[in-house]
Coordinates of C-alpha atoms and ligand atoms in Angstrom, one line a residue:
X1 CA -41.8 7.6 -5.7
X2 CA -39.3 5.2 -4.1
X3 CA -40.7 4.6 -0.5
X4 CA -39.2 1.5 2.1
X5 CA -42.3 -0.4 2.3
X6 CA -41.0 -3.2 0.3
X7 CA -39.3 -6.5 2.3
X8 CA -35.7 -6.8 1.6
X9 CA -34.3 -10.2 0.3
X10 CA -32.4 -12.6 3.1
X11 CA -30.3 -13.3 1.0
X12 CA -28.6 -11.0 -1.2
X13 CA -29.2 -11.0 -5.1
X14 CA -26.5 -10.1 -7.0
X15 CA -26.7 -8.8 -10.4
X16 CA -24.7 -12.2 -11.9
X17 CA -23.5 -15.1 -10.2
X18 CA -21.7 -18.1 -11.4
X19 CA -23.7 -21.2 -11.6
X20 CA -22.0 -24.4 -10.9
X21 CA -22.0 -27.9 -12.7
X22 CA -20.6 -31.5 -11.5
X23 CA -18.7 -32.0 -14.3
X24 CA -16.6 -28.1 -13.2
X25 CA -15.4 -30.5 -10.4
X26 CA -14.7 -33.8 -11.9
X27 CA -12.3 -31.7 -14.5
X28 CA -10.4 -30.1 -11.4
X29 CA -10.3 -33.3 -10.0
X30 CA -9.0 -35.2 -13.1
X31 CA -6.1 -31.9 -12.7
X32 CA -5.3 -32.7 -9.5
X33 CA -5.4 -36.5 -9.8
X34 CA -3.0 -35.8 -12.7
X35 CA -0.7 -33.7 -11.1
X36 CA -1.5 -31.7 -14.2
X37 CA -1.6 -28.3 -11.9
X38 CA -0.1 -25.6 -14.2
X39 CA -0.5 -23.8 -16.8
X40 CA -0.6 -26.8 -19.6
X41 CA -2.6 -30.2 -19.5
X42 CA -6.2 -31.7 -21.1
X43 CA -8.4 -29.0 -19.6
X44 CA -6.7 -26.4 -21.6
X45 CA -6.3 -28.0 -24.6
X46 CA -9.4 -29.5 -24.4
X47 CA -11.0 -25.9 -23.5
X48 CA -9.0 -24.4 -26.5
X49 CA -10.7 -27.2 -28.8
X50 CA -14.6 -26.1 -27.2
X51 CA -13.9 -22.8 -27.5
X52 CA -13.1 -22.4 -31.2
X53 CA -15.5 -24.4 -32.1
X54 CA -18.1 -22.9 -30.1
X55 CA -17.3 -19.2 -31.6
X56 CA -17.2 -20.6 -35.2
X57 CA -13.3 -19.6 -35.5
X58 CA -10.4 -22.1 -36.3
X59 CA -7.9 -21.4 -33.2
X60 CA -8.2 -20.6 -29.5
X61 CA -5.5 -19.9 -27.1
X62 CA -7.0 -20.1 -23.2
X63 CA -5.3 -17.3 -21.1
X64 CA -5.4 -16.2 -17.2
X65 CA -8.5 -13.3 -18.5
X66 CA -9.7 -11.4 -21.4
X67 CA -7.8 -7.9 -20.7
X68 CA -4.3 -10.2 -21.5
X69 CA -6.0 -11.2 -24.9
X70 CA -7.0 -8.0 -25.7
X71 CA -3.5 -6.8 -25.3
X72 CA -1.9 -9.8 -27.3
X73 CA -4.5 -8.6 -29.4
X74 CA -3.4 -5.0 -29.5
X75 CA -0.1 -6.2 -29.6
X76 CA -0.6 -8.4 -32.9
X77 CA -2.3 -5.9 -34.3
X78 CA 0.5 -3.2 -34.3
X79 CA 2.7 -5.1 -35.2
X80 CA 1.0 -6.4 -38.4
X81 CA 0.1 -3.0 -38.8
X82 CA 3.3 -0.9 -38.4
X83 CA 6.0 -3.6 -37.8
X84 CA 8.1 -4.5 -34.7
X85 CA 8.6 -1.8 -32.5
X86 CA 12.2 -1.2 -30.5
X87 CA 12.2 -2.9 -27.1
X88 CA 11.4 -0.1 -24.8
X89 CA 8.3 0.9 -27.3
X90 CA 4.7 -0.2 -27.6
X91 CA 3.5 -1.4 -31.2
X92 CA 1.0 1.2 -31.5
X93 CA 3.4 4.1 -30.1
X94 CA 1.4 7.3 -30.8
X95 CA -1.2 5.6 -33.1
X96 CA -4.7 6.7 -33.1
X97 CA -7.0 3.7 -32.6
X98 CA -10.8 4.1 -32.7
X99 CA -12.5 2.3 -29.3
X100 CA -16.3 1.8 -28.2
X101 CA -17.1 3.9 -26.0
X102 CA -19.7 3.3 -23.8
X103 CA -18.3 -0.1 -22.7
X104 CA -15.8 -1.6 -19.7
X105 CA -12.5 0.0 -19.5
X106 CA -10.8 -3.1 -20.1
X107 CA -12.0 -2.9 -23.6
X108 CA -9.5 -0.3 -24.4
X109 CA -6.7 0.4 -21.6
X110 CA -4.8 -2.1 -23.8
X111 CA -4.1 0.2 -26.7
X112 CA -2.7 2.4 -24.4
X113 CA -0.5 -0.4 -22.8
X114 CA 1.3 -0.6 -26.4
X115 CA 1.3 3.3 -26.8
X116 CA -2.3 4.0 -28.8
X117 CA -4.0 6.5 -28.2
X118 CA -8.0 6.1 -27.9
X119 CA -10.2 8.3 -30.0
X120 CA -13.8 7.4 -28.6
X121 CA -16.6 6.1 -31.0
X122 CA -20.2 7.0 -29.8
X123 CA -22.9 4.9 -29.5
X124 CA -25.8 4.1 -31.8
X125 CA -29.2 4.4 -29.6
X126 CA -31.0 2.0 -31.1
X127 CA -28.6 -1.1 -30.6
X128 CA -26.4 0.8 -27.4
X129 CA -23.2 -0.7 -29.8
X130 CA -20.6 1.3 -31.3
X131 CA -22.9 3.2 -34.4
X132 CA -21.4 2.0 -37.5
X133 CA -22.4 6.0 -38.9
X134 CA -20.0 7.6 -36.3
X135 CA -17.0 5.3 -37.2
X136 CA -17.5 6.1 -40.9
X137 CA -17.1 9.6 -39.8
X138 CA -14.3 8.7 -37.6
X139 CA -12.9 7.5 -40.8
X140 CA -13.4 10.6 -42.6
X141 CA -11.9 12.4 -40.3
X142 CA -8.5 10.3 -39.3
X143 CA -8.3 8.5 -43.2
X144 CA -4.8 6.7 -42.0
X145 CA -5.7 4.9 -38.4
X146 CA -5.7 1.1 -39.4
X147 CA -7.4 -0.2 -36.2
X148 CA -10.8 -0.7 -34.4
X149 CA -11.4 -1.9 -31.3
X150 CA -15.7 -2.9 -30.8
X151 CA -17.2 -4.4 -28.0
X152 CA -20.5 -5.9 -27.6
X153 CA -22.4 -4.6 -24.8
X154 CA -24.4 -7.1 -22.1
X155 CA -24.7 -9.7 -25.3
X156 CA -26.9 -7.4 -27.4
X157 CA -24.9 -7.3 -29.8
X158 CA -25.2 -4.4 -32.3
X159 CA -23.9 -4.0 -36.0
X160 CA -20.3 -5.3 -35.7
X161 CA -21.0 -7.4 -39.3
X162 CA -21.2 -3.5 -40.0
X163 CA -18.1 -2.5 -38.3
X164 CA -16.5 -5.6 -39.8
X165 CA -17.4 -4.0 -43.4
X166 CA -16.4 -0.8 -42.9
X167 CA -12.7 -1.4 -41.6
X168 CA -12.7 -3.7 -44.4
X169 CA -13.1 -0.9 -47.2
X170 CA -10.6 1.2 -45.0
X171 CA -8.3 -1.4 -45.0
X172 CA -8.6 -1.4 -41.2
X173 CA -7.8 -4.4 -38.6
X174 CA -11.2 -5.3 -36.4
X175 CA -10.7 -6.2 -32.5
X176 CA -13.9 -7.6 -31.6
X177 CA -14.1 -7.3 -27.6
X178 CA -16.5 -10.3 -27.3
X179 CA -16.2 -10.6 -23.3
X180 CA -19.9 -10.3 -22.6
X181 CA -21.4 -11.5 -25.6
X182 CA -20.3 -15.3 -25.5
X183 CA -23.2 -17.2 -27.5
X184 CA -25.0 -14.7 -28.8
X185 CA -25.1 -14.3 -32.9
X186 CA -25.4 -11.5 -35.3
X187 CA -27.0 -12.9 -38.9
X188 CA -26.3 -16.5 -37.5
X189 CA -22.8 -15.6 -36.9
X190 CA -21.1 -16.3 -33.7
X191 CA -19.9 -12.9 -31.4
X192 CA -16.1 -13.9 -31.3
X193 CA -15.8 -14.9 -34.9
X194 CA -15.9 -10.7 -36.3
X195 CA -13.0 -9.8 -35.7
X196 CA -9.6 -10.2 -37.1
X197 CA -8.7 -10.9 -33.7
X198 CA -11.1 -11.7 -30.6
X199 CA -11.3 -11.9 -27.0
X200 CA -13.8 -13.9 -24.8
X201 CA -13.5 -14.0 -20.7
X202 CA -15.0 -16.5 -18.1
X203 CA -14.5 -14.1 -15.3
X204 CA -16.6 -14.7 -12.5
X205 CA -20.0 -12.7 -13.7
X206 CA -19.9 -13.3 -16.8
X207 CA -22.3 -15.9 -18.5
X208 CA -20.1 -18.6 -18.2
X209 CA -16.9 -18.6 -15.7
X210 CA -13.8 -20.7 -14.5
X211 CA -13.5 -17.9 -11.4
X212 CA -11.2 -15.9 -14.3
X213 CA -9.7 -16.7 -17.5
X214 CA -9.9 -15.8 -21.1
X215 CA -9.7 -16.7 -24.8
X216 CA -7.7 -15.2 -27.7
X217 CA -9.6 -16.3 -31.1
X218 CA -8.3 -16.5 -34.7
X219 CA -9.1 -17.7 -37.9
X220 CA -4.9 -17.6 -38.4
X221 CA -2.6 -20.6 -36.9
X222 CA 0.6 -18.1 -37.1
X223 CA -1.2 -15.0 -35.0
X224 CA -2.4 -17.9 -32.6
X225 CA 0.9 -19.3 -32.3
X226 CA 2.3 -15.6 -31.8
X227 CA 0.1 -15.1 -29.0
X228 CA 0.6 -18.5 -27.3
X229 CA 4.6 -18.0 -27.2
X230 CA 4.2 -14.3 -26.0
X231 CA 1.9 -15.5 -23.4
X232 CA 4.6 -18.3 -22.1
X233 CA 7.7 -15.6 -21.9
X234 CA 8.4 -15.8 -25.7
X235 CA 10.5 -19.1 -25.2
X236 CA 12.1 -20.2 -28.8
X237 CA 12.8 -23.4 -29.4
X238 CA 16.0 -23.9 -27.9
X239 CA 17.3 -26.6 -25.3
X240 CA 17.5 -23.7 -23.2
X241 CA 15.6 -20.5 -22.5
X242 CA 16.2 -18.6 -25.3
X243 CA 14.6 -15.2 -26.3
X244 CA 14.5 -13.0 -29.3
X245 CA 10.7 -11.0 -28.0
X246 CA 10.1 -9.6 -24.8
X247 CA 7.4 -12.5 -23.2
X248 CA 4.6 -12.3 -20.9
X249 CA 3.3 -14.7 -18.0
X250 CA -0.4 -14.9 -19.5
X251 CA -1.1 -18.8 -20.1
X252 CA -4.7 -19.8 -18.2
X253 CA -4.1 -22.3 -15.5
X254 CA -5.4 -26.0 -16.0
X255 CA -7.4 -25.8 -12.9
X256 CA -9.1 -23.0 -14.2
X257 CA -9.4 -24.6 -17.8
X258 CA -11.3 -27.4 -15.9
X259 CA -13.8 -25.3 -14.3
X260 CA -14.7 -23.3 -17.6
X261 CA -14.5 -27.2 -19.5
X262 CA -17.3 -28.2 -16.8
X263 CA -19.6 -25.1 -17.7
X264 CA -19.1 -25.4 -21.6
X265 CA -21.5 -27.7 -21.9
X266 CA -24.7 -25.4 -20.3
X267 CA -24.0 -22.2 -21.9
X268 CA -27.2 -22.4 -23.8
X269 CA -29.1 -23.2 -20.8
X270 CA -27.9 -20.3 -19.2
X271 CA -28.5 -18.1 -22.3
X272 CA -32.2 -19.2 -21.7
X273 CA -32.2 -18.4 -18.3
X274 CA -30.9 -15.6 -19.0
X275 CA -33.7 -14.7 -21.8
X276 CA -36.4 -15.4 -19.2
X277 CA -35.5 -13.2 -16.9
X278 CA -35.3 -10.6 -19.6
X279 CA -38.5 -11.5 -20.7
X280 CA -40.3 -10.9 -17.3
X281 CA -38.6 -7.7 -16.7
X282 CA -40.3 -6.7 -20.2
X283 CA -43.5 -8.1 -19.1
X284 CA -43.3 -6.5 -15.9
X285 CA -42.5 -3.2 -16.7
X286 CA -44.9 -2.7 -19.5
X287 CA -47.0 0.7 -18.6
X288 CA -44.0 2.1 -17.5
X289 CA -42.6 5.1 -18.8
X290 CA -39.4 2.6 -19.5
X291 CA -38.0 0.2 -22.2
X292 CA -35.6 -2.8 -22.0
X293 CA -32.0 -2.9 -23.5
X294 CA -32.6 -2.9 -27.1
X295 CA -32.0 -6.1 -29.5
X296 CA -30.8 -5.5 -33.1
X297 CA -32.5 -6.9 -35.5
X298 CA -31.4 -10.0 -37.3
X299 CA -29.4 -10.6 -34.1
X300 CA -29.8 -13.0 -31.3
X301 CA -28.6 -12.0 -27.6
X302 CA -27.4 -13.8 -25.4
X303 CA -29.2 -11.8 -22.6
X304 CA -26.1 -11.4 -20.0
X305 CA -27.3 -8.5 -19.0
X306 CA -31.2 -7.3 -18.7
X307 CA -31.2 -2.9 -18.6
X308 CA -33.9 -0.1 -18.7
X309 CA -34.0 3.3 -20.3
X310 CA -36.0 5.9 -18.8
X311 CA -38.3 8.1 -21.2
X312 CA -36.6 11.5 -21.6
X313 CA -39.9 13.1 -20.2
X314 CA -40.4 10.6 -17.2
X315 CA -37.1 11.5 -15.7
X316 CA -36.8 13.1 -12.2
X317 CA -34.3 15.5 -11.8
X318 CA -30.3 13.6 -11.5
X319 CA -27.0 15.1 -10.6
X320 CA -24.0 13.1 -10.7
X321 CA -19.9 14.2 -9.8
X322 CA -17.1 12.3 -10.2
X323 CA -18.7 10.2 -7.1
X324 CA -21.7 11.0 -6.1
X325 CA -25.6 11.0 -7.7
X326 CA -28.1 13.2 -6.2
X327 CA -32.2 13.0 -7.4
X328 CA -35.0 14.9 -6.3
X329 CA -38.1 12.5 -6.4
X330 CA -41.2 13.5 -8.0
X331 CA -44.7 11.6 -8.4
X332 CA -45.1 9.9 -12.0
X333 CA -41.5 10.2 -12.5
X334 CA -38.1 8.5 -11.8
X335 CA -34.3 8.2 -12.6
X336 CA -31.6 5.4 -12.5
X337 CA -29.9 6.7 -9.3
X338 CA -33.6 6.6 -7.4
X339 CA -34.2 2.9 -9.2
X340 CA -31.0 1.4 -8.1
X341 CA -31.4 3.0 -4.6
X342 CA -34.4 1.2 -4.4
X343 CA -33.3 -1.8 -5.7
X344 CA -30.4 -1.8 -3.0
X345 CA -33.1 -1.3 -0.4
X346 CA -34.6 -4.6 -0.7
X347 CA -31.0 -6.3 -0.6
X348 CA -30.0 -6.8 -4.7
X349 CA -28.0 -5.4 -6.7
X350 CA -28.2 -3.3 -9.8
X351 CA -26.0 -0.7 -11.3
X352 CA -25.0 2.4 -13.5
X353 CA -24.5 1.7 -17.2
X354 CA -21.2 1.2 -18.1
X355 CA -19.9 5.0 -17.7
X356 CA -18.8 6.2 -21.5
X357 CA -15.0 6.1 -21.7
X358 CA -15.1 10.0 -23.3
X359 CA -16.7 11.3 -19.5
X360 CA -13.5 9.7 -17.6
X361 CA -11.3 11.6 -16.3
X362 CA -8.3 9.5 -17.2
X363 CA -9.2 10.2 -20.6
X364 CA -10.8 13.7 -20.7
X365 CA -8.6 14.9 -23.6
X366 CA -9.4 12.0 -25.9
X367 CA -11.3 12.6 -28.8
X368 CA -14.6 11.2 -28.8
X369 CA -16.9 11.6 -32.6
X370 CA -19.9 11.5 -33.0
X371 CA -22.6 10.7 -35.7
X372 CA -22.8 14.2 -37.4
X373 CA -19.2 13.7 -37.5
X374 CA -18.4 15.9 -34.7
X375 CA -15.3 15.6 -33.1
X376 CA -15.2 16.9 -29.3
X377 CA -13.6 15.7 -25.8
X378 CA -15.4 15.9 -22.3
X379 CA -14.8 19.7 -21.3
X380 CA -17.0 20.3 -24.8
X381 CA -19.2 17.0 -25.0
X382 CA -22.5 19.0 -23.7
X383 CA -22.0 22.4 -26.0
X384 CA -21.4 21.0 -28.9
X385 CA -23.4 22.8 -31.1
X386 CA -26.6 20.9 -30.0
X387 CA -25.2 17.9 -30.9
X388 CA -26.4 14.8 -29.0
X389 CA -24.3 12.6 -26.8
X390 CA -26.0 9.5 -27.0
X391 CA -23.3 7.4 -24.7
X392 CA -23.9 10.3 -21.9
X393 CA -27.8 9.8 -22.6
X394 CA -27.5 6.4 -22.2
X395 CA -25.5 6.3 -18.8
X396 CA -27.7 9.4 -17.5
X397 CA -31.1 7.3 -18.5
X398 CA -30.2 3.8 -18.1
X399 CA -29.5 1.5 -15.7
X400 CA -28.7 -2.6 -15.5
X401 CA -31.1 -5.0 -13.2
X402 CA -30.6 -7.7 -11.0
X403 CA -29.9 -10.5 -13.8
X404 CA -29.0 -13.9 -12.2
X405 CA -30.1 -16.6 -14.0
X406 CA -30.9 -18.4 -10.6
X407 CA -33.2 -15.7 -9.3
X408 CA -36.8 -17.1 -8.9
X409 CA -39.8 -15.4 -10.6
X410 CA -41.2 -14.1 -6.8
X411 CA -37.9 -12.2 -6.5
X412 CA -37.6 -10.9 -9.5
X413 CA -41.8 -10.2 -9.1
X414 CA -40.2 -8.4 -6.5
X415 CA -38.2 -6.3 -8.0
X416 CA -40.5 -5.2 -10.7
X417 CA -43.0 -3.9 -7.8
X418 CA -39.9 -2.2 -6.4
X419 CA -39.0 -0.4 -9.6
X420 CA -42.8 0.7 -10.2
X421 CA -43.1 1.6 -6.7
X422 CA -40.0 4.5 -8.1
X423 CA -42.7 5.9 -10.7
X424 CA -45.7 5.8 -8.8
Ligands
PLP1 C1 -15.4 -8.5 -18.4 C2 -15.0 -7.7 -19.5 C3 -13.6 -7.6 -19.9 C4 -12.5 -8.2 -19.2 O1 -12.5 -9.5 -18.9 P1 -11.5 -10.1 -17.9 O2 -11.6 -11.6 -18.2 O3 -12.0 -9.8 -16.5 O4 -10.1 -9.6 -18.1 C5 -13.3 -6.9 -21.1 N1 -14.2 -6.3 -21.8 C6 -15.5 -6.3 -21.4 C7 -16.5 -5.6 -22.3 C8 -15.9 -7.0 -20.3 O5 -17.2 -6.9 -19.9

């Protein structure tokens, strides 16, 4: 039971903070020593160049983050799929388009900036991905929609080879939301390199970061070239500025492209960092009535972020609203809300998991299907017919650890005591 007899940290541990390298600040320097401050020069180009390579995929176009590649990525993707829309329409106007569903929000609110509408995949328990059985069913059940939309969560990845296969035999376009899973592989394969089109970010938490920033990846030089001209206004070639699409402001700034450049380099040393904290949370926590986030087999992780389950049968009692959580402690048992309260008492920071996107309100009245092939929104999610809702198991049960790579092994010793302090 979660008591306060446990020192808090001086300094605050966060659950993932950037870690900075010389060479971040010789490629803004070489920017501003340029007068290269914009949203062109060597940094991006040279960014664009690292980060295809990296994910295994032919073209990269750097952008300001990943929710503006998703949306060119949306955007493509209609348009591919059901041509060019009127100007005052989105390109996937009142198209259903399956979406993960226990992921971030930006994942998906960019189908609905080009008029989709979001019918919820749920989650496979054992790899906490989008379950490849669901969106067969999915399939079954909506035969015509022509686009998927899979993320992979805290870089363990899941099945997306999977996924990738079965839009394939439904003649389905694949959006591969790779924005946590940067470096990790599925079969040997890069995340980032799945889909037809993907999406990387360097926001500030993530495993590497230029402060923001994003990539759009393809293995196609026309869709890349699409995306670039939409994301400088749509400019044709023209001595003058000349348009024929409606353009967006987009591009990634060259001081940013210099920061992310400089971090390139180490995202394998961070991945290890990253694995060893992992690792000692698995150590420490064995006994527990508890596992770690799951990893897939014949995938490799990337180990962003580090997250427990609680046993169904060591869980205190948990209420949550629309804001609040409420727990009523009890000896032997525990339940996220106590373990992050606890966490928070010692000065670091943990957090919910990712709240599934069906259990929004914003999008209550979306369909959500599950692996029996169920099809049900929020207001039914619970009563439906006994049916299991693994994405609302997963956020009631689970919850993410402090995961900085820079965290020393006394802290995060630390931490461990607090979290077996919750059961004790
Ligand atoms: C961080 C994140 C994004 C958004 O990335 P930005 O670069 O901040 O726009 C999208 N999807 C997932 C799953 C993320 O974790």
């Amino acid at each position: 039971m979660f008591n306060k007899k446990f020192e808090p940290f001086e300094n605050h541990i966060w659950l993932a903070t950037p870690t900075q390298h010389s060479e971040m600040l010789e490629f803004i320097q070489k920017a501003y020593d340029d007068n290269w401050l914009t949203t062109a020069g060597e940094n991006i180009n040279e960014l664009e160049k690292t980060a295809a390579e990296k994910a295994g995929v032919k073209y990269a176009v750097g952008l300001c983050n990943c929710t503006s590649a998703l949306h060119l990525c949306m955007k493509l993707a209609g348009e591919k799929l059901y041509g060019t829309p009127v100007i005052s329409h989105g390109a996937l106007e009142g198209k259903r388009v399956f979406c993960s569903d226990m992921t971030f929000d930006a994942t998906l609110n960019p189908v609905v900036y080009e008029g989709g509408i979001p019918v919820f995949i749920d989650t496979d328990e054992n790899s906490w991905n989008m379950d490849p059985v669901a969106l067969e069913k999915a399939f079954e059940i909506y035969p015509d929609v022509k686009l998927v939309v899979s993320a992979e969560l805290y870089g363990f990845p899941g099945r997306m080879d999977e996924i990738k296969a079965i839009c394939e035999k439904h003649g389905a376009l694949l959006v591969e939301d790779a924005a946590e899973a940067m470096g990790a592989t599925i079969g040997g394969k890069q995340c980032g390199s799945f889909g037809d089109y993907s999406a990387i970010s360097y926001n500030g938490n993530k495993i590497i970061t230029g402060s923001s920033g994003g990539c759009f990846l393809t293995n196609n030089i026309e869709d890349a070239n699409q995306v670039r001209k939409w994301s400088t206004q749509s400019r044709e070639n023209a001595p003058w500025y000349q348009h024929e699409q409606v353009g967006y402001n987009y591009r990634m700034s060259n001081i940013i492209a210099g920061a992310v450049r400089g971090q390139y380099p180490y995202l394998e040393e961070h991945i290890a960092q990253k694995k060893a904290v992992y690792e000692r949370y698995k150590e420490g926590l064995k006994g527990l009535p508890v596992k770690m986030n799951p990893i897939t087999e014949g995938t490799e992780p990337n180990y962003w972020l580090s997250a427990l389950i609680v046993d169904k049968d060591a869980m205190c009692k948990q209420v949550r609203d629309d804001s609040k959580a409420l727990y009523i402690a009890e000896h032997g048992k525990s339940c996220p809300t106590e373990i992050l309260e606890a966490i928070a008492s010692i000065n670091a920071e943990g957090r919910p998991i990712w709240k599934p996107m069906h259990m929004q309100p914003m999008y209550r009245m979306h369909e959500c299907v599950g692996r029996n092939g169920s099809l049900r929104c929020r207001t039914n999610a619970y009563i439906a017919g006994g049916v299991t809702d693994v994405g609302a198991d997963i956020f009631d049960r689970g919850c993410c650890l402090p995961s900085d790579n820079k965290m020393t092994k006394e802290q995060q010793d630390r931490i461990i005591e607090v979290i077996r302090g919750c059961f004790e």
